[in-house]
CSV table of C-alpha atoms and ligand atoms in Angstrom, one decimal:
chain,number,residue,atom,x,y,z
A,279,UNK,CA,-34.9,-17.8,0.7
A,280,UNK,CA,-34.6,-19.2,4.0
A,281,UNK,CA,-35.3,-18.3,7.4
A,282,UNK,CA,-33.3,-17.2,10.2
A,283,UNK,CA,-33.2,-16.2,14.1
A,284,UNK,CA,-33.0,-12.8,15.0
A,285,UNK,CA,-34.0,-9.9,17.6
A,286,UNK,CA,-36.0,-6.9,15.8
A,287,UNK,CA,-37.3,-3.7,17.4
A,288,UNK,CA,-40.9,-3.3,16.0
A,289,UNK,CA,-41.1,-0.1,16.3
A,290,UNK,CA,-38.9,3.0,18.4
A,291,UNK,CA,-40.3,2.4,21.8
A,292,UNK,CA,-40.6,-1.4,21.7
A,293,UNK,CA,-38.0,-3.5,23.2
A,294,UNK,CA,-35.6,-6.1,20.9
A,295,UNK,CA,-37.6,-9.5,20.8
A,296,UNK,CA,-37.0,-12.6,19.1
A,297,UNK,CA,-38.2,-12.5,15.1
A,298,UNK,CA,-37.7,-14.5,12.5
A,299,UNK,CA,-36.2,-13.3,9.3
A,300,UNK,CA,-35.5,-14.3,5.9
A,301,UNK,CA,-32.2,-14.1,4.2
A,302,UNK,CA,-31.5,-14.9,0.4
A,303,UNK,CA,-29.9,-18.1,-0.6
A,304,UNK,CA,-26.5,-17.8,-1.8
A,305,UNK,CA,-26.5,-16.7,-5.1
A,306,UNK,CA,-23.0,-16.7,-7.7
A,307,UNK,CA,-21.0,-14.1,-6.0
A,308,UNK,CA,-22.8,-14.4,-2.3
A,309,UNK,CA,-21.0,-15.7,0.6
A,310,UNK,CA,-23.5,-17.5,3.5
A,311,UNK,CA,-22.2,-16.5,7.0
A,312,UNK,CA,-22.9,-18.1,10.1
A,313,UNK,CA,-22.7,-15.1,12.4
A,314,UNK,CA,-21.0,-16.2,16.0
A,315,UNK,CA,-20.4,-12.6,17.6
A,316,UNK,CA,-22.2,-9.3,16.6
A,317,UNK,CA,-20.9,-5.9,18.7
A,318,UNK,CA,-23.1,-3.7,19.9
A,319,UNK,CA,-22.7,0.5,18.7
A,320,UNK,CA,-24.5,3.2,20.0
A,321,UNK,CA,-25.4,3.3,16.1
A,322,UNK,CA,-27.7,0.5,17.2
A,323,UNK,CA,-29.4,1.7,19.7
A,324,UNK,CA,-29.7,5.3,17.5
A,325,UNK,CA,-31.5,3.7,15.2
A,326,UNK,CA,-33.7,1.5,17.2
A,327,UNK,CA,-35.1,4.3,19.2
A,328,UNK,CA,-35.8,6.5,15.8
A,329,UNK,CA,-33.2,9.1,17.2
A,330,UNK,CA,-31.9,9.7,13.6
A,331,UNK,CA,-35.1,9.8,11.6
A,332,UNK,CA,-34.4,13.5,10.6
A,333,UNK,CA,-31.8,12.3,8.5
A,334,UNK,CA,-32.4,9.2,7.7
A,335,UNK,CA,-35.8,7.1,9.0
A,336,UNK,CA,-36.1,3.9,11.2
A,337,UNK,CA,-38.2,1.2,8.7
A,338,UNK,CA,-39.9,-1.4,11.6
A,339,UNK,CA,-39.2,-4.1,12.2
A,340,UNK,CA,-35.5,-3.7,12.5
A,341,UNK,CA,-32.6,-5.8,13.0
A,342,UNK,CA,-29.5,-3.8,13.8
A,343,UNK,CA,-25.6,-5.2,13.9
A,344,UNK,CA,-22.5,-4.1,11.9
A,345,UNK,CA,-20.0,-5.5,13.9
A,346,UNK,CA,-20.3,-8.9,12.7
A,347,UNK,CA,-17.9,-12.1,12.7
A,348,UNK,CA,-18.6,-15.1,11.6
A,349,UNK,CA,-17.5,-18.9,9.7
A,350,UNK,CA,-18.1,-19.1,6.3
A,351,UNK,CA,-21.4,-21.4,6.0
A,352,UNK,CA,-21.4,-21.6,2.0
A,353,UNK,CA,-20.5,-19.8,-0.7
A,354,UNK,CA,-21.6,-19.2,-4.5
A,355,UNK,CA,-20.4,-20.8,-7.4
A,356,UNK,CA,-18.2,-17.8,-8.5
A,357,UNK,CA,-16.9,-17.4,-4.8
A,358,UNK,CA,-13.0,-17.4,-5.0
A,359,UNK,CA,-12.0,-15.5,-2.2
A,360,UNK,CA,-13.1,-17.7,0.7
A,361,UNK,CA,-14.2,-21.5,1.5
A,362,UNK,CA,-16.6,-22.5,3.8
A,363,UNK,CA,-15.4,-22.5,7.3
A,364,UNK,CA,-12.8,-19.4,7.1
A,365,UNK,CA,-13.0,-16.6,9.6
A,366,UNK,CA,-14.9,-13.7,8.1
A,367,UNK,CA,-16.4,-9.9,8.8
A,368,UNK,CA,-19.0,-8.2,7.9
A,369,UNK,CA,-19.0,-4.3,9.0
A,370,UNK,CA,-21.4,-1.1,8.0
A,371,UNK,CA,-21.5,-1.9,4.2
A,372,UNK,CA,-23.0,-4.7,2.5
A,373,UNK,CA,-22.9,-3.1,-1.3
A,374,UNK,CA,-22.3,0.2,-3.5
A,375,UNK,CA,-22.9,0.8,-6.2
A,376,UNK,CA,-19.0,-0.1,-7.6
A,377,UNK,CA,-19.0,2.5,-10.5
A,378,UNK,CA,-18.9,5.8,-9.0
A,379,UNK,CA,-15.5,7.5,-8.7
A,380,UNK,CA,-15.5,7.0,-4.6
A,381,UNK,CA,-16.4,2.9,-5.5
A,382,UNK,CA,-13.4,2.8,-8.0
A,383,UNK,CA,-11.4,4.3,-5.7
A,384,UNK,CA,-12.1,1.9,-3.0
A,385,UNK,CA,-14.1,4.5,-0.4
A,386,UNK,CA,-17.3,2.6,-0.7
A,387,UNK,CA,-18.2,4.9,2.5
A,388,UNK,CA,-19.0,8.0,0.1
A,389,UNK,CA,-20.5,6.0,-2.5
A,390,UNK,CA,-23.9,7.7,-3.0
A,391,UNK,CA,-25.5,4.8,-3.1
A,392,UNK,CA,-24.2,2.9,-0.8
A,393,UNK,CA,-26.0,0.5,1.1
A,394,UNK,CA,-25.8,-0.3,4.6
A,395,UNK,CA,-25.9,-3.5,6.3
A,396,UNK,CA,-29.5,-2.8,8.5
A,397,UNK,CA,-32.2,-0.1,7.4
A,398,UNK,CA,-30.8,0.0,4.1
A,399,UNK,CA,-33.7,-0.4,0.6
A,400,UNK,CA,-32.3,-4.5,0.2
A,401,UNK,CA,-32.9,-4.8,-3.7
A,402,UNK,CA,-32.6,-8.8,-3.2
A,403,UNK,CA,-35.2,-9.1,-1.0
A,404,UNK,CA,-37.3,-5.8,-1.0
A,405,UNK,CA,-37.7,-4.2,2.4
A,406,UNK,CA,-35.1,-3.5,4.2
A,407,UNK,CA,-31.7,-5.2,5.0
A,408,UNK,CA,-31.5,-6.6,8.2
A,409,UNK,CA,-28.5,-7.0,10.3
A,410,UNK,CA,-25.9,-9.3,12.5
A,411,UNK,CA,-28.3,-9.6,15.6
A,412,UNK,CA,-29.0,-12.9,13.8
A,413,UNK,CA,-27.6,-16.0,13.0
A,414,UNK,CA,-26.7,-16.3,9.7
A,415,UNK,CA,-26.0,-13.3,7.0
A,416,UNK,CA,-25.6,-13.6,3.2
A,417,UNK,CA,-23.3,-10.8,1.8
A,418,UNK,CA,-21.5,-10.2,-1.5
A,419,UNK,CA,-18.1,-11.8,-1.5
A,420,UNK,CA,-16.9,-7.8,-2.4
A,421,UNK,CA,-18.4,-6.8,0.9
A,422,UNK,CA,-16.6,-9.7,3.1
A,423,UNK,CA,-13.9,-9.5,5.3
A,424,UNK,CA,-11.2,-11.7,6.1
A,425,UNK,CA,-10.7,-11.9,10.0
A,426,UNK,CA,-7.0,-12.8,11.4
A,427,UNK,CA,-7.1,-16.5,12.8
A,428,UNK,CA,-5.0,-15.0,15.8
A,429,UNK,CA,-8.0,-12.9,17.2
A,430,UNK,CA,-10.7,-13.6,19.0
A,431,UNK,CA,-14.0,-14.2,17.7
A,432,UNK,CA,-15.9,-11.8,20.1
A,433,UNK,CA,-13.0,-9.1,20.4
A,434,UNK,CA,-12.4,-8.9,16.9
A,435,UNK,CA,-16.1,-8.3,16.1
A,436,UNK,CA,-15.9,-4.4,17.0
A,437,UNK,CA,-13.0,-3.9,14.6
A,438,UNK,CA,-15.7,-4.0,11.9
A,439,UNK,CA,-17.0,-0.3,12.8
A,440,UNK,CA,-15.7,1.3,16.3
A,441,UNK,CA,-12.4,-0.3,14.8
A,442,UNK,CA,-12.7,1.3,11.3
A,443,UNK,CA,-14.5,4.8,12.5
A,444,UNK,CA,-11.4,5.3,14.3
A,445,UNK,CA,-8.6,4.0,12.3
A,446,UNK,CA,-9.2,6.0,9.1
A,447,UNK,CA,-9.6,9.6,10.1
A,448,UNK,CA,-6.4,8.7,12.0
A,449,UNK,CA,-4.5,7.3,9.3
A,450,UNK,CA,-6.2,9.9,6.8
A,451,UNK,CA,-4.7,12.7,9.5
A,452,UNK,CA,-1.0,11.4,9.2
A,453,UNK,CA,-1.3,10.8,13.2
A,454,UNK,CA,2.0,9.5,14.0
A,455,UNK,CA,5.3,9.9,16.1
A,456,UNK,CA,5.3,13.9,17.8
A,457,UNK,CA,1.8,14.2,17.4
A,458,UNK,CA,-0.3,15.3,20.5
A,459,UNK,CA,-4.1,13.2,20.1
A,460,UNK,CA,-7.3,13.4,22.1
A,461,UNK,CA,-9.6,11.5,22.0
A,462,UNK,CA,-13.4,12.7,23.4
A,463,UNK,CA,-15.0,9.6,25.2
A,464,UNK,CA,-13.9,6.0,26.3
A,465,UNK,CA,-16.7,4.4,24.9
A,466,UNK,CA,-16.7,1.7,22.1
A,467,UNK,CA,-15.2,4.0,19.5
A,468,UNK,CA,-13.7,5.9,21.9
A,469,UNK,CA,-11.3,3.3,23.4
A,470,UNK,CA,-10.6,1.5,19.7
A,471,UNK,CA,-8.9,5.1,19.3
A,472,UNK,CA,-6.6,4.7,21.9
A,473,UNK,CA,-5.3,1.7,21.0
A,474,UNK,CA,-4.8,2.9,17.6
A,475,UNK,CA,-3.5,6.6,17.8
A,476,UNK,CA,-1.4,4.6,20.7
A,477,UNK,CA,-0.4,1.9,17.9
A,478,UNK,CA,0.8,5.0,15.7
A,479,UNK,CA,3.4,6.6,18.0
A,480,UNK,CA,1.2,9.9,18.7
A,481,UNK,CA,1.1,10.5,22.7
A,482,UNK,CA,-2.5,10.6,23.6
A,483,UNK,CA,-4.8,12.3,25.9
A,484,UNK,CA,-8.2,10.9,26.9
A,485,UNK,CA,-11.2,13.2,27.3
A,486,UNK,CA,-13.9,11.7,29.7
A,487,UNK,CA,-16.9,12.4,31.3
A,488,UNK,CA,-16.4,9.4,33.7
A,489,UNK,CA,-13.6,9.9,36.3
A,490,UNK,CA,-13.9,6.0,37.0
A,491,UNK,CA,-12.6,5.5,33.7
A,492,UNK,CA,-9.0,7.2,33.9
A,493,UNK,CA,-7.3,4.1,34.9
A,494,UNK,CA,-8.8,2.2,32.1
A,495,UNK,CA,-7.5,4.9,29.8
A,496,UNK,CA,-3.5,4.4,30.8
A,497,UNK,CA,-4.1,0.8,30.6
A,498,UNK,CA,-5.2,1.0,26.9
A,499,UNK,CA,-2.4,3.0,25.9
A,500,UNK,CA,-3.2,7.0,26.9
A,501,UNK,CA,-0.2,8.8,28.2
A,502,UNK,CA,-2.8,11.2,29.9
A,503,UNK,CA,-6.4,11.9,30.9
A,504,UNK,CA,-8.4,14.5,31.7
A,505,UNK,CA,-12.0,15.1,32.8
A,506,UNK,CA,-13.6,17.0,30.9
A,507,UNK,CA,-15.7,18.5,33.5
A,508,UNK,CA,-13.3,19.7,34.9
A,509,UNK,CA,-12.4,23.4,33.8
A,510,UNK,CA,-8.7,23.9,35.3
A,511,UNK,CA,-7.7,20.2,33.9
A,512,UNK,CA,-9.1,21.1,30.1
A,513,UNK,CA,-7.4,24.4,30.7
A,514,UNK,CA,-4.0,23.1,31.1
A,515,UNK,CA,-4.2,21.6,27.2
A,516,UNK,CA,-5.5,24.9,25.8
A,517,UNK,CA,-4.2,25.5,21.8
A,518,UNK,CA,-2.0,22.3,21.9
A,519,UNK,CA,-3.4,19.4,20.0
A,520,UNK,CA,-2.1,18.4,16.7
A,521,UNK,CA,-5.6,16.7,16.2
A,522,UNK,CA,-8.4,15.2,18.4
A,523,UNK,CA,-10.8,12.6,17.6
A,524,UNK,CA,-14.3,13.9,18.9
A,525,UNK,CA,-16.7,9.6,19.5
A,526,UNK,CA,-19.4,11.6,22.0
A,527,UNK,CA,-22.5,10.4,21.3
A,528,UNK,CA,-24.7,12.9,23.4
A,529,UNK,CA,-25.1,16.3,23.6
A,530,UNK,CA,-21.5,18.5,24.3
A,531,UNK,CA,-19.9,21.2,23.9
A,532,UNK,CA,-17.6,20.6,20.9
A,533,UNK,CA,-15.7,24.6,21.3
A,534,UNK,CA,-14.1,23.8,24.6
A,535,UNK,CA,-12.3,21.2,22.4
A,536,UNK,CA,-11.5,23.0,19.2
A,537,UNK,CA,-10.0,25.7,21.5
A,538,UNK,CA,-7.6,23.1,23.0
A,539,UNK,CA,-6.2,22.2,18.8
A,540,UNK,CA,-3.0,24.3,18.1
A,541,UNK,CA,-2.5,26.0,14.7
A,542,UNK,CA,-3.9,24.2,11.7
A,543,UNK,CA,-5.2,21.3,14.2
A,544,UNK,CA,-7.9,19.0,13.6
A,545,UNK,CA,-10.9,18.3,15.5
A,546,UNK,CA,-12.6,15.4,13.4
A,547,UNK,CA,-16.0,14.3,14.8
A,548,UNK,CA,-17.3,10.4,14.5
A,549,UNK,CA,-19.5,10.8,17.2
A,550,UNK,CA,-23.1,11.1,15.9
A,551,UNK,CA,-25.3,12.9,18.1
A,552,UNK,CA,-28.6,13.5,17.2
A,553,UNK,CA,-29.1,16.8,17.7
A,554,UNK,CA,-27.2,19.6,16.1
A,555,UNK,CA,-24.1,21.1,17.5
A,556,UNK,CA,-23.6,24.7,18.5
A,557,UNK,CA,-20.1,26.1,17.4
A,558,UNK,CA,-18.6,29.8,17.3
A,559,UNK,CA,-17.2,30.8,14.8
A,560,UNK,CA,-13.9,32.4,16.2
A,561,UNK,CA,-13.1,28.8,17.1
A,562,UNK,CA,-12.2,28.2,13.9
A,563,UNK,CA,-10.6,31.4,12.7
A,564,UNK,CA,-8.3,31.6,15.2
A,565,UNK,CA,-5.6,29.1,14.9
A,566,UNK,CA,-7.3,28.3,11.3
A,567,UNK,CA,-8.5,25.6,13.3
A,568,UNK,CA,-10.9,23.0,10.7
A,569,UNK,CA,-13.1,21.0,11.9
A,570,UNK,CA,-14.2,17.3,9.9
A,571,UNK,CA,-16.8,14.0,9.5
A,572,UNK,CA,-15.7,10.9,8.7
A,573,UNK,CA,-17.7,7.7,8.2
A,574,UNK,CA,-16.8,4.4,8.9
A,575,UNK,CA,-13.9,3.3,6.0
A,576,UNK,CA,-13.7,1.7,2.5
A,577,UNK,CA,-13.6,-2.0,2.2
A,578,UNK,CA,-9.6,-2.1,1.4
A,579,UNK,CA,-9.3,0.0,4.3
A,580,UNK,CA,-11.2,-2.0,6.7
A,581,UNK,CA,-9.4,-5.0,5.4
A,582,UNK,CA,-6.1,-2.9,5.9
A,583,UNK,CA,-7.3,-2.3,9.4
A,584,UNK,CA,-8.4,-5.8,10.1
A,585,UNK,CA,-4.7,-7.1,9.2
A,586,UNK,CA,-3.0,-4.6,11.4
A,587,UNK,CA,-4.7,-5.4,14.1
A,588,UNK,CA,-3.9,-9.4,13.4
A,589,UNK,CA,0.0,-8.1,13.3
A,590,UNK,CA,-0.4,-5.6,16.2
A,591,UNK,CA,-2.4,-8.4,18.0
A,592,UNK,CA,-4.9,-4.9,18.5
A,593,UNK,CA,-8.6,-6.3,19.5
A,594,UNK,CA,-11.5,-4.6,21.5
A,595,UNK,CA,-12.2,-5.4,24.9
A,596,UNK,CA,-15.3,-7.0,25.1
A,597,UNK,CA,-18.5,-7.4,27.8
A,598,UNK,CA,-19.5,-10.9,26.1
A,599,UNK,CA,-23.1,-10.8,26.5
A,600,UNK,CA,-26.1,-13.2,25.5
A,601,UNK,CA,-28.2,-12.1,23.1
A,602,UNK,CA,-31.4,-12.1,25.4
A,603,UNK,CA,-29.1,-9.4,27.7
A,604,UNK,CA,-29.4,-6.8,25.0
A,605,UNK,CA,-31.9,-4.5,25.7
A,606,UNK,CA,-30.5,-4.3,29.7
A,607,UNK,CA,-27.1,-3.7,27.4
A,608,UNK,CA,-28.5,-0.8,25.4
A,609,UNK,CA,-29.9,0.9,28.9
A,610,UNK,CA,-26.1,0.6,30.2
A,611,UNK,CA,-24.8,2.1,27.1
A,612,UNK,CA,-26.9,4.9,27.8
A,613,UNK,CA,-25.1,5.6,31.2
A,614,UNK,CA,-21.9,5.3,29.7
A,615,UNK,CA,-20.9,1.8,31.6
A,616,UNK,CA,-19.3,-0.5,29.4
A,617,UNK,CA,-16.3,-1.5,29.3
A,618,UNK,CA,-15.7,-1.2,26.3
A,619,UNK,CA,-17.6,-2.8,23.9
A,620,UNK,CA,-20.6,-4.9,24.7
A,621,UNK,CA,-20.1,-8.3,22.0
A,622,UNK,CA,-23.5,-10.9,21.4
A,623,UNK,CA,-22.6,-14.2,21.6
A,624,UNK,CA,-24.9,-15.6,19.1
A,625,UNK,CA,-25.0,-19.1,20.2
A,626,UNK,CA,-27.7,-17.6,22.8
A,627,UNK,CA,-29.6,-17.1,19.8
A,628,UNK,CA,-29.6,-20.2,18.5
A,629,UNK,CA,-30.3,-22.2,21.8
B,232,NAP,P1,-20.5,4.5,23.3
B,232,NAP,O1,-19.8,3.2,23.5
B,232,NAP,O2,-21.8,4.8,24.0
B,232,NAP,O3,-19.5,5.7,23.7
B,232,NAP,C1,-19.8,7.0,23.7
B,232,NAP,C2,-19.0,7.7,24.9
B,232,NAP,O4,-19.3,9.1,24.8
B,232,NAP,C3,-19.4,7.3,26.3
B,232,NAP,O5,-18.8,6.1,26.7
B,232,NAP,C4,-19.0,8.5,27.1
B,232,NAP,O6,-17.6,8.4,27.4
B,232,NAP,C5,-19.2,9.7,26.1
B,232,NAP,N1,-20.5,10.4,26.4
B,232,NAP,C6,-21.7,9.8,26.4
B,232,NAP,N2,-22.6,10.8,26.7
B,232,NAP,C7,-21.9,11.9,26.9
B,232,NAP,C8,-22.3,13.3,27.2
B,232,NAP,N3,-23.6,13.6,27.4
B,232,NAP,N4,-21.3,14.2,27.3
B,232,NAP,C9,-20.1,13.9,27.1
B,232,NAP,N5,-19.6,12.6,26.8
B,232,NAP,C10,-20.6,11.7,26.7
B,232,NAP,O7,-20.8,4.8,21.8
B,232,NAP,P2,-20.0,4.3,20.5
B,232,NAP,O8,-20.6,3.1,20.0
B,232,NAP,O9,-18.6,4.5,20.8
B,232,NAP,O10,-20.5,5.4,19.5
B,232,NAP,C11,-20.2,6.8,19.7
B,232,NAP,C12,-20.9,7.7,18.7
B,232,NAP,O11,-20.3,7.4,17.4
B,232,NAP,C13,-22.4,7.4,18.5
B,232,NAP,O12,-23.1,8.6,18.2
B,232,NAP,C14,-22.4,6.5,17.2
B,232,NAP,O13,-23.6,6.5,16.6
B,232,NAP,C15,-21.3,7.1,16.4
B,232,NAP,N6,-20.7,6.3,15.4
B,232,NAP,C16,-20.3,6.9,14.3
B,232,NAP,C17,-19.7,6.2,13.3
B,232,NAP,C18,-19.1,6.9,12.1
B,232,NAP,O14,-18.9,6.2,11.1
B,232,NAP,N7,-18.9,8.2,12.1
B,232,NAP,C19,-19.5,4.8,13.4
B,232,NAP,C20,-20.0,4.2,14.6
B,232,NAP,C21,-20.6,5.0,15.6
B,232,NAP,P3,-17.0,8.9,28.8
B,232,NAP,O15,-17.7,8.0,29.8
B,232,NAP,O16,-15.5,8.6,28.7
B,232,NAP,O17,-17.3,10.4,28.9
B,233,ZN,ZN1,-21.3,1.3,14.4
């Protein structure tokens, strides 16, 4: 073992402070990362404030961070896939357990016992895995990423959940040329979407909350926006979405969308909000309207993702912050003001 930097909430109403944790040495098929950005999700900040502990308990002290990028620092002796120095990721997942049908068939994400990269049972080290706010991760080769060279560092780090949340229900939908896509909330999820269902052909709408964001949304790629709050504006879109992608992290009202899906449209929710969501029933019957989850993506999916967006030259954009900024950070995504994704800089950590 050896120790590392790192901020950790001690417990749901304490602040992120420095802590010092300890991370396994490399052993055969472990890859040694030094972590140089880290993205910030409002999955974070959920489970730092004990928001989900109906379903699934905050252990203290935590270390959140799954949108991690780093250079490989060293590797085991039966590492083949990468060499010290490379450009690698780390994203929700850090193992599963590899022989269950969804493991075989490369959706680690519905493994049943998958485990995640913070607030996971870590069967190396007992506890709890801890995650990228930190500088240095050790991860199973299986688990790594390889990160396109022509990104950068800190823009690249998102792709490794906000970039995967939104990439696989899309491509799982057949979003593509002729398609009409919403999207519900410019956020960090929220904008990867845009780029992506942009990316695909699909002519897409933007659902926000924040009228200050509408420009921001035609820049990233929407052909329209609408504010949500704004009854004559959703009216105009009623029953004609092939599907909509639902990242709303809050409280909302989830049938004023469903009614806006055509026949047989999709309304797939990613957003995780922590309370549950009220929805009528004839929302769904008429149009036979369905209504999905989906989590994160598989590992040959996220690497799938990952080399798209080195070819489409797709990347998030990035609030580069230090990491002693992060709990004024967390406090801002709260209000709904980043643009779009905050990223931690880790050499603050290290200084
Ligand atoms: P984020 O950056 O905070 O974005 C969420 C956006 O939702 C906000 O920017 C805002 O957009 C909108 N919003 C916030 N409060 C709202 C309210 N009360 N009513 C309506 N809209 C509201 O968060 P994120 O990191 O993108 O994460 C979004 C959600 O996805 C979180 O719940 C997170 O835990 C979850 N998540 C799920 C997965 C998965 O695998 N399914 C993966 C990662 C994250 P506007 O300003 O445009 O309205
Ligand atoms: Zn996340």
């Amino acid at each position: 073992m050896f120790n590392a930097k790192a901020y950790a909430a001690a417990g749901s109403t304490s602040p992120l402070a420095p802590a010092t944790i300890a991370r396994r040495d490399p052993a055969e098929h472990d890859v040694e990362i030094e972590i140089l950005f880290c993205g910030v999700c409002h999955s974070d900040l959920h489970t730092v404030r004990g928001e989900w502990d109906e379903f699934s308990p905050t252990v203290y002290p935590c270390v959140p961070g799954h949108e991690i990028v780093g250079k490989v620092a060293r590797v085991g002796s039966a590492v083949k896939k990468y060499k010290r120095g490379d450009l690698v990721g780390v994203g929700c997942l850090v193992d599963s357990d590899r022989t269950c049908p969804e493991c075989q068939d490369g959706l680690e994400q519905l493994c049943p016992n998958m485990v995640l990269t913070y607030n996971s049972p870590d069967k190396h080290a007992g506890g709890v895995t801890f995650g990228g706010y930190s500088e240095s991760i050790v991860v199973e080769e299986r688990f790594v990423l390889r990160v396109p060279e022509n990104l950068s560092p800190a823009a690249a780090a998102p792709l490794l959940c906000a970039g995967i949340t939104t990439y696989s229900p899309l491509r799982r939908r057949g979003v593509g040329k002729g398609q009409k896509v919403g999207v519900v909330g410019l956020g960090g999820l929220g904008h990867m979407g845009v780029k992506f269902a942009r990316a695909l052909g699909a002519h897409v709408v933007v659902f926000t909350t924040s009228p200050g964001k509408k420009e921001d949304a035609l820049r990233l790629g929407a052909h329209e926006t609408v504010v949500s709050r704004n009854a004559d504006e959703m009216a105009k879109h009623a029953g004609s979405f092939d599907f909509i992608l639902d990242t709303v992290s809050a409280d909302h009202d989830v049938n004023a969308y469903l009614q806006l899906l055509r026949g047989d449209g999709n309304l797939t929710l990613v957003g995780a909000p922590p309370r549950p969501l009220a929805i009528s029933a004839f929302n769904l019957l008429i149009g036979r309207h369905t209504l999905s989850g989906s989590l994160i993506g598989g590992i040959p999916e996220t690497q799938e993702m990952l080399d798209f967006c080195g070819k489409h030259e797709i990347a998030s954009d990035v609030e580069v912050i230090p990491i002693q900024k992060i709990n004024e950070a967390y406090e801002r995504l709260l209000r709904s003001d980043v643009r779009y994704r905050f990223s931690i800089d880790m050499a603050s950590l290290r200084r």
